[in-house]
Coordinates of C-alpha atoms in Angstrom, one line a residue:
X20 CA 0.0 0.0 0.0
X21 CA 2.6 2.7 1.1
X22 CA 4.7 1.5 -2.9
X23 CA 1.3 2.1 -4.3
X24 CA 0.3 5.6 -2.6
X25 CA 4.5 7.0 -3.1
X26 CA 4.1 5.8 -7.1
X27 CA 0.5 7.6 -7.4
X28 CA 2.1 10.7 -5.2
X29 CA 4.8 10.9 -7.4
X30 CA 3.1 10.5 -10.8
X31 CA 0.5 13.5 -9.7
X32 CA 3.4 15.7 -8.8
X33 CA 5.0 15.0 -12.3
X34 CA 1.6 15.9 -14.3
X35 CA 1.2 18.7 -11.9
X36 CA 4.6 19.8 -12.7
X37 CA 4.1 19.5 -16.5
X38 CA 0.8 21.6 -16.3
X39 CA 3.0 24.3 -14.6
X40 CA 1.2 24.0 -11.7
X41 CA 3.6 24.0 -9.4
X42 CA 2.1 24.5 -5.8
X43 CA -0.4 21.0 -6.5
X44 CA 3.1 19.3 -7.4
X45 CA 4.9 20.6 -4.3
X46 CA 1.9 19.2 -2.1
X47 CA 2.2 16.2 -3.7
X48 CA 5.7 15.9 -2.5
X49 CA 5.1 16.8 0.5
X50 CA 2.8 14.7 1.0
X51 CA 4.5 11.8 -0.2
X52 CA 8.0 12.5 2.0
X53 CA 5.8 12.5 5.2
X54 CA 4.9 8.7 4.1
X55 CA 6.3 6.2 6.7
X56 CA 9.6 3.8 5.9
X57 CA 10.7 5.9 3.0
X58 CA 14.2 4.8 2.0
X59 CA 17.2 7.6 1.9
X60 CA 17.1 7.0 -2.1
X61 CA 13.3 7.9 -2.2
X62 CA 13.9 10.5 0.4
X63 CA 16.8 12.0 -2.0
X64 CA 14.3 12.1 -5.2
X65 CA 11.0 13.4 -3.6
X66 CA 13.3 16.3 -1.8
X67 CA 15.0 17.0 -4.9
X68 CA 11.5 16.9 -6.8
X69 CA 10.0 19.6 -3.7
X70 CA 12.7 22.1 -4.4
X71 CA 12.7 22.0 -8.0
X72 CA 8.7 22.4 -7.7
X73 CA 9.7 25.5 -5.5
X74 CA 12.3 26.7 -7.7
X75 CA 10.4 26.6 -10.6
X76 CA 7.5 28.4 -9.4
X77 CA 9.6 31.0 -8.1
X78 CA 9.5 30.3 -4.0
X79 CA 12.6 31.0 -3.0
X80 CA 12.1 30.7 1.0
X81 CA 10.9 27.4 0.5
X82 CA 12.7 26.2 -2.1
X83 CA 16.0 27.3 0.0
X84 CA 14.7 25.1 2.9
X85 CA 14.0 21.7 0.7
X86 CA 17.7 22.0 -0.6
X87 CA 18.9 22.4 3.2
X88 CA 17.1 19.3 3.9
X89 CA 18.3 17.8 0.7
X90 CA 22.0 18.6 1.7
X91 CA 21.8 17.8 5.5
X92 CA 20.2 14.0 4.4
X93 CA 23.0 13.5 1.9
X94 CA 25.5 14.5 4.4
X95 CA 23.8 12.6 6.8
X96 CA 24.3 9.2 4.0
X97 CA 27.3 10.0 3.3
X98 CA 26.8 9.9 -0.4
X99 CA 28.8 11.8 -2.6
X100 CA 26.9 11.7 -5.3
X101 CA 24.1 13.0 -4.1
X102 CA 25.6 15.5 -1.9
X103 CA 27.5 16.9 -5.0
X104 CA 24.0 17.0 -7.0
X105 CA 22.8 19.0 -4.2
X106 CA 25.6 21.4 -3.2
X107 CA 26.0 22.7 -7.2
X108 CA 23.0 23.0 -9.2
X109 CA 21.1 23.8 -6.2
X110 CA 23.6 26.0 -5.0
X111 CA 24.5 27.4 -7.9
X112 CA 20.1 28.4 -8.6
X113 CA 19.9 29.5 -5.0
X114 CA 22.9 31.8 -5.5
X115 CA 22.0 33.6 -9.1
X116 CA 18.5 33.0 -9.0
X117 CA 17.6 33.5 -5.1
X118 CA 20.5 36.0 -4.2
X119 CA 21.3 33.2 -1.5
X120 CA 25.3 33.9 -1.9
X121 CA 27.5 31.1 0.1
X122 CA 30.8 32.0 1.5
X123 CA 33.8 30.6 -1.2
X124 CA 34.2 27.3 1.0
X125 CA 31.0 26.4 -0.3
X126 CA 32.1 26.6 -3.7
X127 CA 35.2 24.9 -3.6
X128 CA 33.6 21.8 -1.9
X129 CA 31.5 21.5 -4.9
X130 CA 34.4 22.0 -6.9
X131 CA 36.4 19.3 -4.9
X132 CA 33.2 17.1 -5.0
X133 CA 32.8 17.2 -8.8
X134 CA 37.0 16.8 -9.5
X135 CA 36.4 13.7 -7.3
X136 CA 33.2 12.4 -9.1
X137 CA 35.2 13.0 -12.4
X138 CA 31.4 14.6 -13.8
X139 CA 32.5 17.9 -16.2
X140 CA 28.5 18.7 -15.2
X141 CA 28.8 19.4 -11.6
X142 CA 32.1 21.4 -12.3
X143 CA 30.3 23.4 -14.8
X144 CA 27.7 24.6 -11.7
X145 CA 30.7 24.6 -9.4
X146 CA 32.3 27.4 -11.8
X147 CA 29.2 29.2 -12.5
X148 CA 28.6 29.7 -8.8
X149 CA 32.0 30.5 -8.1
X150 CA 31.1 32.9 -10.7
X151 CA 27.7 34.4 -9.1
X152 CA 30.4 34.8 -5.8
X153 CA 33.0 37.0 -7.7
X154 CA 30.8 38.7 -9.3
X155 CA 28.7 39.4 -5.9
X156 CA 32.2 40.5 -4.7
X157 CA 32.5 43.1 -7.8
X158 CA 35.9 40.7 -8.4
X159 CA 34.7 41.3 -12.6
X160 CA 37.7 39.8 -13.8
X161 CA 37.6 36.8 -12.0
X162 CA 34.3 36.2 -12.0
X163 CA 34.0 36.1 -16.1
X164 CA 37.1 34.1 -16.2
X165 CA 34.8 31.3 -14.0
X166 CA 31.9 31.8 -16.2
X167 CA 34.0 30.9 -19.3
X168 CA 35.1 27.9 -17.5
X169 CA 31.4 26.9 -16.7
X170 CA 30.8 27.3 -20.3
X171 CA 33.6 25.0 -21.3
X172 CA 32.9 22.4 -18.7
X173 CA 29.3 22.6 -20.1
X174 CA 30.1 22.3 -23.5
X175 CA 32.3 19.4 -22.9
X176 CA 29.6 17.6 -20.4
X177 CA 27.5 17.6 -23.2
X178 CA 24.6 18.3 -20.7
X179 CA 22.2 20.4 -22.3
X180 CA 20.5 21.7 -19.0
X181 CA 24.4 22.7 -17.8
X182 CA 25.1 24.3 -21.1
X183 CA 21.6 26.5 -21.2
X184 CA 22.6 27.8 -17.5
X185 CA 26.0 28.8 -18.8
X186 CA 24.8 30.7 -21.8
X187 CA 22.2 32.1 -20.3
X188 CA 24.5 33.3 -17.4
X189 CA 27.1 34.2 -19.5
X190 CA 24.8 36.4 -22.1
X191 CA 23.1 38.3 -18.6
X192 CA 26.9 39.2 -17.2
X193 CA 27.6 40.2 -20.8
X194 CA 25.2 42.6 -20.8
X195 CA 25.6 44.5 -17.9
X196 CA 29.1 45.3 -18.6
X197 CA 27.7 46.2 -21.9
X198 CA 29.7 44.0 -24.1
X199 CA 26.9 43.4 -26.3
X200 CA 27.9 41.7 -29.2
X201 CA 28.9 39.2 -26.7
X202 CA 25.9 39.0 -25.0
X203 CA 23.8 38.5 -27.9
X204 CA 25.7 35.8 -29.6
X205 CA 25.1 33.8 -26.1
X206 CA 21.5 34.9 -25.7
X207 CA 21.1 33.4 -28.9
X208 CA 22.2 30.8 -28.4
X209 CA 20.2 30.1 -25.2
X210 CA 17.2 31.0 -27.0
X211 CA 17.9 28.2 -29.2
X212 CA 18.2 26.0 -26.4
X213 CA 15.2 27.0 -24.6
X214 CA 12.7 26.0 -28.4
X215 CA 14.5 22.9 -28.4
X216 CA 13.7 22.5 -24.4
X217 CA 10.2 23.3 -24.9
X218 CA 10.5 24.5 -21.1
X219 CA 8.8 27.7 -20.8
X220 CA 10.7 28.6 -17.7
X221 CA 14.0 28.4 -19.7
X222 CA 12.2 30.3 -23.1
X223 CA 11.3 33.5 -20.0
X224 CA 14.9 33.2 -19.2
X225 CA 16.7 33.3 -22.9
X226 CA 14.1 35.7 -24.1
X227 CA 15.0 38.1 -20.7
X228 CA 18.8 37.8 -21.9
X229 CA 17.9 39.1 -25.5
X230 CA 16.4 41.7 -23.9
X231 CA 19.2 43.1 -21.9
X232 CA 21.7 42.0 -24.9
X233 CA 19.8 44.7 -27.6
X234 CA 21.0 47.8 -28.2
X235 CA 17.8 49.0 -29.4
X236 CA 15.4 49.9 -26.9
X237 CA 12.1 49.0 -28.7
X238 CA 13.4 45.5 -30.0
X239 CA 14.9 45.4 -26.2
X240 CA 11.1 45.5 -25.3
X241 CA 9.9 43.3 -27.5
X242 CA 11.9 40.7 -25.8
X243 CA 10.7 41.5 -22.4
X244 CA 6.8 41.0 -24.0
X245 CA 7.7 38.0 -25.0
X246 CA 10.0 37.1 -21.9
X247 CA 7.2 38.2 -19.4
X248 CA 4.2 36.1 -21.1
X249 CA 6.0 32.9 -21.1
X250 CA 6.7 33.6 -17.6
X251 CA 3.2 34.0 -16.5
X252 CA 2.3 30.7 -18.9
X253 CA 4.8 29.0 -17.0
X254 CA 3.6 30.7 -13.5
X255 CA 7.0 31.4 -12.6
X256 CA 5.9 34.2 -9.6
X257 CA 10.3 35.1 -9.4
X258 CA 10.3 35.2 -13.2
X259 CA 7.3 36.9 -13.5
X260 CA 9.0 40.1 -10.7
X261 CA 12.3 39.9 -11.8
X262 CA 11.2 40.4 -16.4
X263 CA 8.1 43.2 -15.1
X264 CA 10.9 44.8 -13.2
X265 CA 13.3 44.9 -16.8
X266 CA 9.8 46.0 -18.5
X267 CA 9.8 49.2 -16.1
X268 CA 13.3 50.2 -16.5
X269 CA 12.5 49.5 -20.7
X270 CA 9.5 51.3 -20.6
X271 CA 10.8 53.8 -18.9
X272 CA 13.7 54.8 -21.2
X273 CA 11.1 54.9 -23.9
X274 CA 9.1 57.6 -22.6
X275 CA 6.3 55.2 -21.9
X276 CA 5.9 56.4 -17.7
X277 CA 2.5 55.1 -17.0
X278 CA 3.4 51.7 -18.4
X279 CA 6.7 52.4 -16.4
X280 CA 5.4 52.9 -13.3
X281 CA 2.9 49.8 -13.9
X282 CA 5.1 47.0 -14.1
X283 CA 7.5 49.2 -11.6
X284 CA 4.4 49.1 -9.0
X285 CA 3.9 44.4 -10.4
X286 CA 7.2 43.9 -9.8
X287 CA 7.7 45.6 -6.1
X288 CA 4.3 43.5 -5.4
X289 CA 6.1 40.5 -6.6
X290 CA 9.4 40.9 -4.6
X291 CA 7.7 41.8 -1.5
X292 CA 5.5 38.9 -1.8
X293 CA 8.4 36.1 -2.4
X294 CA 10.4 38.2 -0.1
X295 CA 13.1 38.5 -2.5
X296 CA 15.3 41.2 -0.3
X297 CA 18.0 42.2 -3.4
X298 CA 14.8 42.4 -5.9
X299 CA 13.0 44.5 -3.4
X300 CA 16.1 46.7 -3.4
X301 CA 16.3 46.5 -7.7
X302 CA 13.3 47.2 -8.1
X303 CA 12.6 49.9 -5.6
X304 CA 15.4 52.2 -7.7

């Protein structure tokens, strides 16, 4: 009975998860991880599942405290595997998505953890954080140099999840140092990526990049259009905040201050209401 409720449990979260509906699948989980005699392996997945339900619909509080649990169980087993899955791609989302930022020793036991694993993937997310670390430091130089190294690591993992986080990364960074011909070559090619994905979350994302990569400002808004309605199809609440925010600032340089101060006043609701601190901050400028 409890093999047949944690198969059913698991199978709703996954249609509720491909219907974007991502607060039914993160009941679901929960509900399954509070099932009695649950093995560390099932454990591991269902944990994994919550906070990617959470990270995906944009929840950032809770989706911080399912990758805690996630790490502390995996330390707890002693499985390095596991732990390594855990400490970089969650680590790495938490830190550019979330504006979580771990101290370096963080980064360089996922770093250690991946070298030891032999997995080019994991070091790809150990990079990119290191990156999101430097680059939180204002250390520029260093912080691109890591970011290229994510992207190479990527590349050679063959992974295409690791090599759409490292373009995407790597166009964004571009473009705020305003070294756009740079930036759009990579937002390109995440927008690539993210057709080929199909994943609307990733489509918000590359879209977003190609926004911030063009020069001009009404194409640059025509990427934010179409970056903001594939976040609300994919009901992404962080992406949804974070592209309105861009729309403002967009808006706002073409003269267009009513719709300006619109998204302005969407996005502040949507920070305040994940209680994204540094977004708060962004968008509150």
């Amino acid at each position: 009975m409890r093999e047949r409720n944690l198969q059913q449990l698991k199978a709703a979260a996954e249609e509720a998860e491909a219907r974007y509906d991502h607060e039914t699948a993160a009941a679901h989980y929960a509900h399954a991880l509070a099932l009695p005699d649950l093995a560390p392996e099932e454990q591991v997945a269902l944990l994994d599942g919550l906070a990617n339900a959470y990270y995906r619909w944009g929840h950032f509080q809770q989706y911080g405290q399912a990758v805690a649990d996630l790490i502390a169980l995996a330390r707890e087993i002693r499985n390095k595997r596991w732990l390594g899955e855990a400490l970089a791609i969650h680590g790495f989302q938490r830190a550019y998505h979330g504006g979580d930022i771990p101290p370096l020793e963080f980064a360089r036991e996922v770093i250690e953890l991946a070298a030891d694993l032999r997995d080019d993937r994991l070091l790809c997310y150990g990079h990119l954080l290191l990156g999101v670390i430097h680059y939180d430091n204002e250390e520029v130089d260093t912080a691109f140099a890591m970011l290229h190294k994510g992207l190479e690591l990527a590349r050679r993992s063959g992974n295409a999840q690791a090599l759409f986080a490292a373009v995407e990364f790597n166009a964004g960074a571009e473009a705020v140092y305003n070294r756009f011909a740079a930036a759009q070559q990579y937002a390109a090619e995440a927008r690539a990526l993210a057709a080929n994905s199909g994943d609307l979350n990733k489509m918000a994302l590359a879209a977003a990049k190609s926004g911030m990569a063009a020069t001009d400002l009404a194409r640059s808004r025509r990427y934010h259009e179409e970056a903001l309605a594939a976040a609300r199809a994919a009901k992404n609440e962080y992406a949804i905040a974070d592209v309105a925010n861009l729309m403002g600032l967009v808006s706002w340089r073409l003269g267009l201050y009513d719709s300006s101060l619109a998204y302005a006043r969407e996005a502040t609701a949507g920070a305040r209401q994940l209680q994204l601190r540094r977004h708060f901050a962004n968008d509150l400028d």
